[in-house]
Amino acid sequence: MLDLILFLPQGMKTSLKERLDLKRLPTHVAVIMDGNGRWAKREGMPRLFGHRAGVQSVRQITEACAELGIRHLTLYAFSTENWNRPVLEVTGLMDLLVETLRRELQALHNNGVRLKAIGDLGALPEKTRRALEEAVARTNDNTGLQLILAINYSARWEILHAANALAAEAAAGRLVTPVDERTFAGQLSTAGIPDPELLIRTSGEYRISNFLLWQLAYTELYFTSLFWPEFGKEQLYEALLDYQQRERRFGKTSEQLA
Ligand code: IPE
Ligand code: IPE
Ligand code: MG
């Protein structure tokens, strides 16, 4: 394989990144970062070692998205269902989040990244919630990549939350019914953010796991068998190249798009 690459004419030695069409990148990429535990197990290490390795992938992918000028990156970091894991793993994950925010905040800020958190943040441990709120406030005026962390997130919770907020508005006589898509989406935690054009899930699982159910209605799905700690910049470029080969028809025929 290496020989083959070495003998290719100079012009064909293009990297994956160079093959990207920068004018056709998604504005919003969402990721279900899965497989930290299995990766750690394969390495003969405890699960938390996998989560720590996963943070390196987060850094790589955030950096790559910022470099490419992608506007929004949503990372599924902790689902509401993840509370059902062993207590030590849950507290380890919450501590890792605080530690990572502390360590990375300055670099994120310097690179113009704007942080946002979505999910039921009120139910998080006090220090996790505070670290998140501080990071969000600190980066609030930045205009680069918006990094959206889904933490204690559940799409059904989010949809119910929106429905209840609208019901309260209706009861107070402040709502025009029937509610349209725009009004409904305006009550979701992603209000004002375009729907993701691309969803990536690692670790060979083919499911959505209660992530962005409303927002993923027409998203292109990309699955890879690599575990999250194995997913770096090159793997992101591969996913983006795959995305750029898709034809997004939105119900129309191929001929109508031409
Ligand atoms: C994803 O990796 C990280 C979180 C869900 C927090 P997992 O911890 O789910 O890893 P696997 O799926 O057990 O390998
Ligand atoms: C989804 O991963 C949630 C996150 C990546 C945070 P899980 O590993 O929890 O998903 P399931 O339960 O296997 O579907
Ligand atoms: Mg998993």
Short mmCIF file of C-alpha atoms and ligand atoms in Angstrom, two decimals:
data_model
loop_
_atom_site.label_atom_id
_atom_site.label_comp_id
_atom_site.label_asym_id
_atom_site.label_seq_id
_atom_site.Cartn_x
_atom_site.Cartn_y
_atom_site.Cartn_z
CA MET A 1 0.00 0.00 0.00
CA LEU A 2 2.80 2.36 0.95
CA ASP A 3 4.61 1.50 -2.33
CA LEU A 4 1.48 2.28 -4.24
CA ILE A 5 1.21 5.70 -2.63
CA LEU A 6 4.90 6.44 -3.24
CA PHE A 7 4.64 5.57 -6.93
CA LEU A 8 1.54 7.61 -7.58
CA PRO A 9 2.18 10.65 -9.77
CA GLN A 10 2.78 13.76 -7.68
CA GLY A 11 -0.61 15.29 -8.38
CA MET A 12 -2.51 12.28 -7.07
CA LYS A 13 -0.98 12.37 -3.61
CA THR A 14 -3.80 14.51 -2.33
CA SER A 15 -4.75 14.14 1.30
CA LEU A 16 -8.33 13.54 2.34
CA LYS A 17 -8.57 17.12 3.55
CA GLU A 18 -7.50 18.50 0.19
CA ARG A 19 -10.17 16.46 -1.54
CA LEU A 20 -12.95 18.21 0.41
CA ASP A 21 -15.09 20.70 -1.43
CA LEU A 22 -14.93 23.60 1.03
CA LYS A 23 -18.01 25.19 -0.51
CA ARG A 24 -20.14 22.13 0.21
CA LEU A 25 -19.35 21.45 3.84
CA PRO A 26 -22.16 20.93 6.33
CA THR A 27 -22.84 23.93 8.56
CA HIS A 28 -23.76 21.65 11.44
CA VAL A 29 -22.24 18.27 12.30
CA ALA A 30 -23.61 16.15 15.15
CA VAL A 31 -21.76 13.22 16.69
CA ILE A 32 -22.78 10.28 18.87
CA MET A 33 -19.41 9.56 20.42
CA ASP A 34 -19.70 5.84 21.18
CA GLY A 35 -17.34 2.98 21.98
CA ASN A 36 -15.06 4.38 24.69
CA GLY A 37 -15.79 1.44 26.99
CA ARG A 38 -15.20 -1.26 24.37
CA TRP A 39 -12.03 0.45 23.21
CA ALA A 40 -10.71 0.45 26.80
CA LYS A 41 -11.67 -3.19 27.26
CA ARG A 42 -9.78 -4.12 24.12
CA GLU A 43 -6.74 -2.31 25.55
CA GLY A 44 -7.15 -4.21 28.83
CA MET A 45 -7.94 -0.99 30.68
CA PRO A 46 -10.85 0.28 32.81
CA ARG A 47 -13.75 2.08 31.10
CA LEU A 48 -12.74 5.49 32.41
CA PHE A 49 -9.43 5.14 30.58
CA GLY A 50 -11.53 4.95 27.42
CA HIS A 51 -13.44 8.09 28.32
CA ARG A 52 -10.16 9.91 28.88
CA ALA A 53 -8.91 8.76 25.49
CA GLY A 54 -12.23 9.95 24.05
CA VAL A 55 -11.42 13.49 25.17
CA GLN A 56 -8.44 13.48 22.79
CA SER A 57 -10.84 12.70 19.94
CA VAL A 58 -13.09 15.54 21.06
CA ARG A 59 -10.13 17.89 20.85
CA GLN A 60 -9.16 16.64 17.38
CA ILE A 61 -12.66 16.88 15.96
CA THR A 62 -13.32 20.30 17.47
CA GLU A 63 -10.05 21.58 16.06
CA ALA A 64 -10.74 20.10 12.62
CA CYS A 65 -14.25 21.59 12.48
CA ALA A 66 -12.93 25.01 13.53
CA GLU A 67 -10.16 24.82 10.89
CA LEU A 68 -12.67 23.93 8.17
CA GLY A 69 -15.01 26.76 9.16
CA ILE A 70 -17.90 24.47 10.12
CA ARG A 71 -20.31 26.61 12.16
CA HIS A 72 -21.85 24.18 14.67
CA LEU A 73 -20.65 20.91 16.19
CA THR A 74 -22.96 19.04 18.55
CA LEU A 75 -21.42 16.28 20.66
CA TYR A 76 -23.49 13.77 22.60
CA ALA A 77 -21.49 13.54 25.81
CA PHE A 78 -23.98 12.10 28.32
CA SER A 79 -27.52 10.89 27.79
CA THR A 80 -30.25 10.91 30.40
CA GLU A 81 -30.16 7.11 30.15
CA ASN A 82 -26.45 7.12 31.07
CA TRP A 83 -27.40 7.76 34.73
CA ASN A 84 -28.18 4.03 34.81
CA ARG A 85 -24.48 3.15 34.54
CA PRO A 86 -22.41 2.10 37.58
CA VAL A 87 -22.10 5.01 40.02
CA LEU A 88 -18.32 5.13 39.75
CA GLU A 89 -18.46 5.51 35.97
CA VAL A 90 -21.08 8.27 36.23
CA THR A 91 -19.10 10.26 38.82
CA GLY A 92 -15.93 9.65 36.78
CA LEU A 93 -17.61 11.08 33.69
CA MET A 94 -18.92 14.13 35.57
CA ASP A 95 -15.45 14.78 37.05
CA LEU A 96 -13.82 14.30 33.66
CA LEU A 97 -16.12 16.91 32.20
CA VAL A 98 -15.20 19.46 34.87
CA GLU A 99 -11.49 18.67 34.51
CA THR A 100 -11.61 18.90 30.71
CA LEU A 101 -13.52 22.18 30.71
CA ARG A 102 -10.97 23.64 33.13
CA ARG A 103 -8.01 22.46 31.08
CA GLU A 104 -9.33 23.29 27.62
CA LEU A 105 -11.33 26.44 28.23
CA GLN A 106 -8.51 28.89 27.56
CA ALA A 107 -7.56 27.18 24.28
CA LEU A 108 -11.20 27.03 23.17
CA HIS A 109 -11.60 30.70 24.01
CA ASN A 110 -8.39 31.67 22.18
CA ASN A 111 -9.67 29.88 19.10
CA GLY A 112 -12.94 31.77 19.12
CA VAL A 113 -15.06 28.74 20.03
CA ARG A 114 -18.46 29.50 21.54
CA LEU A 115 -19.70 26.86 23.93
CA LYS A 116 -23.32 25.88 24.50
CA ALA A 117 -24.82 23.09 26.59
CA ILE A 118 -28.12 21.37 25.86
CA GLY A 119 -30.00 18.94 28.09
CA ASP A 120 -31.51 18.97 31.56
CA LEU A 121 -28.62 20.82 33.18
CA GLY A 122 -30.54 21.47 36.39
CA ALA A 123 -30.18 17.80 37.35
CA LEU A 124 -26.37 17.77 37.03
CA PRO A 125 -24.07 17.75 40.06
CA GLU A 126 -23.53 21.32 41.24
CA LYS A 127 -19.85 21.55 40.25
CA THR A 128 -20.46 20.12 36.78
CA ARG A 129 -23.28 22.56 36.15
CA ARG A 130 -21.23 25.46 37.44
CA ALA A 131 -18.19 24.56 35.29
CA LEU A 132 -20.46 24.36 32.25
CA GLU A 133 -22.20 27.65 32.97
CA GLU A 134 -18.89 29.41 33.49
CA ALA A 135 -17.46 28.07 30.23
CA VAL A 136 -20.61 29.09 28.35
CA ALA A 137 -20.59 32.60 29.85
CA ARG A 138 -16.86 33.04 29.24
CA THR A 139 -17.08 32.15 25.52
CA ASN A 140 -20.43 33.84 24.90
CA ASP A 141 -19.11 36.62 22.68
CA ASN A 142 -16.94 34.41 20.48
CA THR A 143 -17.89 34.16 16.83
CA GLY A 144 -16.08 31.01 15.66
CA LEU A 145 -17.26 27.41 15.84
CA GLN A 146 -20.22 26.86 18.15
CA LEU A 147 -19.52 23.74 20.20
CA ILE A 148 -22.76 22.33 21.58
CA LEU A 149 -22.39 19.75 24.33
CA ALA A 150 -25.40 17.51 24.90
CA ILE A 151 -25.24 16.61 28.57
CA ASN A 152 -28.00 14.87 30.49
CA TYR A 153 -29.72 15.17 27.15
CA SER A 154 -32.72 13.21 25.91
CA ALA A 155 -34.56 14.17 22.74
CA ARG A 156 -37.91 13.05 24.12
CA TRP A 157 -37.32 15.18 27.21
CA GLU A 158 -36.50 18.12 24.94
CA ILE A 159 -39.65 17.62 22.83
CA LEU A 160 -41.85 17.29 25.93
CA HIS A 161 -40.25 20.38 27.39
CA ALA A 162 -41.14 22.31 24.22
CA ALA A 163 -44.70 20.92 24.20
CA ASN A 164 -45.21 21.89 27.84
CA ALA A 165 -43.83 25.38 27.31
CA LEU A 166 -46.23 25.87 24.39
CA ALA A 167 -49.14 24.46 26.41
CA ALA A 168 -48.41 27.00 29.15
CA GLU A 169 -48.34 29.80 26.58
CA ALA A 170 -51.65 28.57 25.14
CA ALA A 171 -53.26 28.40 28.59
CA ALA A 172 -52.19 31.99 29.18
CA GLY A 173 -53.81 32.98 25.88
CA ARG A 174 -50.52 34.04 24.33
CA LEU A 175 -50.26 31.45 21.59
CA VAL A 176 -51.65 31.36 18.09
CA THR A 177 -52.76 27.82 17.26
CA PRO A 178 -52.25 25.56 15.45
CA VAL A 179 -48.54 25.67 16.22
CA ASP A 180 -46.28 25.46 13.15
CA GLU A 181 -42.85 23.82 12.80
CA ARG A 182 -41.05 27.11 13.22
CA THR A 183 -42.76 27.94 16.51
CA PHE A 184 -42.21 24.42 17.81
CA ALA A 185 -38.52 24.33 16.86
CA GLY A 186 -38.17 27.71 18.55
CA GLN A 187 -38.92 26.04 21.89
CA LEU A 188 -36.22 23.37 21.50
CA SER A 189 -32.80 23.80 23.06
CA THR A 190 -31.37 24.15 19.54
CA ALA A 191 -33.57 27.16 18.72
CA GLY A 192 -31.90 29.33 16.10
CA ILE A 193 -29.37 26.63 15.15
CA PRO A 194 -29.81 24.95 11.74
CA ASP A 195 -30.54 21.21 11.77
CA PRO A 196 -27.43 19.04 11.39
CA GLU A 197 -26.73 18.08 7.77
CA LEU A 198 -24.54 15.21 8.97
CA LEU A 199 -24.73 12.83 11.94
CA ILE A 200 -21.76 10.60 12.73
CA ARG A 201 -22.00 7.60 15.06
CA THR A 202 -18.93 5.57 15.94
CA SER A 203 -18.50 2.02 17.31
CA GLY A 204 -20.65 0.10 14.82
CA GLU A 205 -23.99 0.80 16.48
CA TYR A 206 -26.85 1.74 14.15
CA ARG A 207 -29.22 3.68 16.35
CA ILE A 208 -30.06 7.23 17.41
CA SER A 209 -30.26 6.59 21.18
CA ASN A 210 -32.66 9.44 21.96
CA PHE A 211 -30.51 12.11 20.27
CA LEU A 212 -31.95 15.15 18.41
CA LEU A 213 -35.07 13.29 17.23
CA TRP A 214 -36.73 16.41 15.83
CA GLN A 215 -33.59 17.95 14.34
CA LEU A 216 -32.40 14.80 12.54
CA ALA A 217 -35.52 14.57 10.34
CA TYR A 218 -33.51 14.96 7.08
CA THR A 219 -29.94 14.52 8.30
CA GLU A 220 -27.45 12.33 6.41
CA LEU A 221 -26.34 9.47 8.67
CA TYR A 222 -22.76 8.19 8.73
CA PHE A 223 -21.81 5.10 10.70
CA THR A 224 -18.31 3.79 11.29
CA SER A 225 -17.16 0.69 13.17
CA LEU A 226 -14.24 2.60 14.70
CA PHE A 227 -14.47 3.26 18.42
CA TRP A 228 -14.62 6.94 19.42
CA PRO A 229 -11.01 7.08 20.72
CA GLU A 230 -9.91 5.90 17.25
CA PHE A 231 -11.78 8.69 15.49
CA GLY A 232 -9.51 11.62 14.58
CA LYS A 233 -9.19 14.33 11.96
CA GLU A 234 -8.60 11.96 9.02
CA GLN A 235 -11.68 9.96 9.97
CA LEU A 236 -13.72 13.16 10.09
CA TYR A 237 -12.49 14.13 6.60
CA GLU A 238 -13.54 10.67 5.40
CA ALA A 239 -17.02 11.17 6.83
CA LEU A 240 -17.26 14.62 5.22
CA LEU A 241 -16.13 13.23 1.85
CA ASP A 242 -18.77 10.53 2.11
CA TYR A 243 -21.36 13.21 2.90
CA GLN A 244 -20.29 15.22 -0.15
CA GLN A 245 -21.03 12.25 -2.38
CA ARG A 246 -24.62 12.02 -1.23
CA GLU A 247 -27.53 13.50 -3.12
CA ARG A 248 -29.86 15.27 -0.70
CA ARG A 249 -33.24 15.04 -2.40
CA PHE A 250 -35.68 16.13 0.33
CA GLY A 251 -38.46 14.14 -1.27
CA LYS A 252 -37.81 15.28 -4.83
CA THR A 253 -36.53 13.18 -7.72
CA SER A 254 -32.92 13.26 -8.80
CA GLU A 255 -33.93 14.93 -12.10
CA GLN A 256 -35.64 17.79 -10.29
CA LEU A 257 -32.36 18.67 -8.59
CA ALA A 258 -30.35 18.95 -11.79
C1 IPE B 1 -19.51 6.57 24.78
O1 IPE B 1 -18.81 5.40 25.00
C2 IPE B 1 -19.40 7.55 25.93
C3 IPE B 1 -20.62 7.72 26.72
C4 IPE B 1 -21.77 7.18 26.48
C5 IPE B 1 -20.52 8.57 27.88
P1 IPE B 1 -19.46 4.22 25.84
O2 IPE B 1 -19.11 4.42 27.27
O3 IPE B 1 -20.90 4.10 25.55
O4 IPE B 1 -18.66 2.97 25.28
P2 IPE B 1 -19.26 1.53 24.98
O5 IPE B 1 -20.44 1.72 24.09
O6 IPE B 1 -19.62 0.92 26.29
O7 IPE B 1 -18.13 0.82 24.30
C1 IPE B 2 -25.19 7.24 23.44
O1 IPE B 2 -24.27 6.23 23.75
C2 IPE B 2 -24.99 8.38 24.37
C3 IPE B 2 -23.71 9.07 24.25
C4 IPE B 2 -22.84 8.91 23.29
C5 IPE B 2 -23.46 10.03 25.27
P1 IPE B 2 -24.71 4.96 24.61
O2 IPE B 2 -23.55 4.04 24.61
O3 IPE B 2 -25.21 5.38 25.92
O4 IPE B 2 -25.91 4.41 23.73
P2 IPE B 2 -26.73 3.04 23.82
O5 IPE B 2 -27.39 3.02 25.14
O6 IPE B 2 -25.77 1.92 23.65
O7 IPE B 2 -27.70 3.13 22.70
MG MG B 3 -21.98 3.02 24.21
#
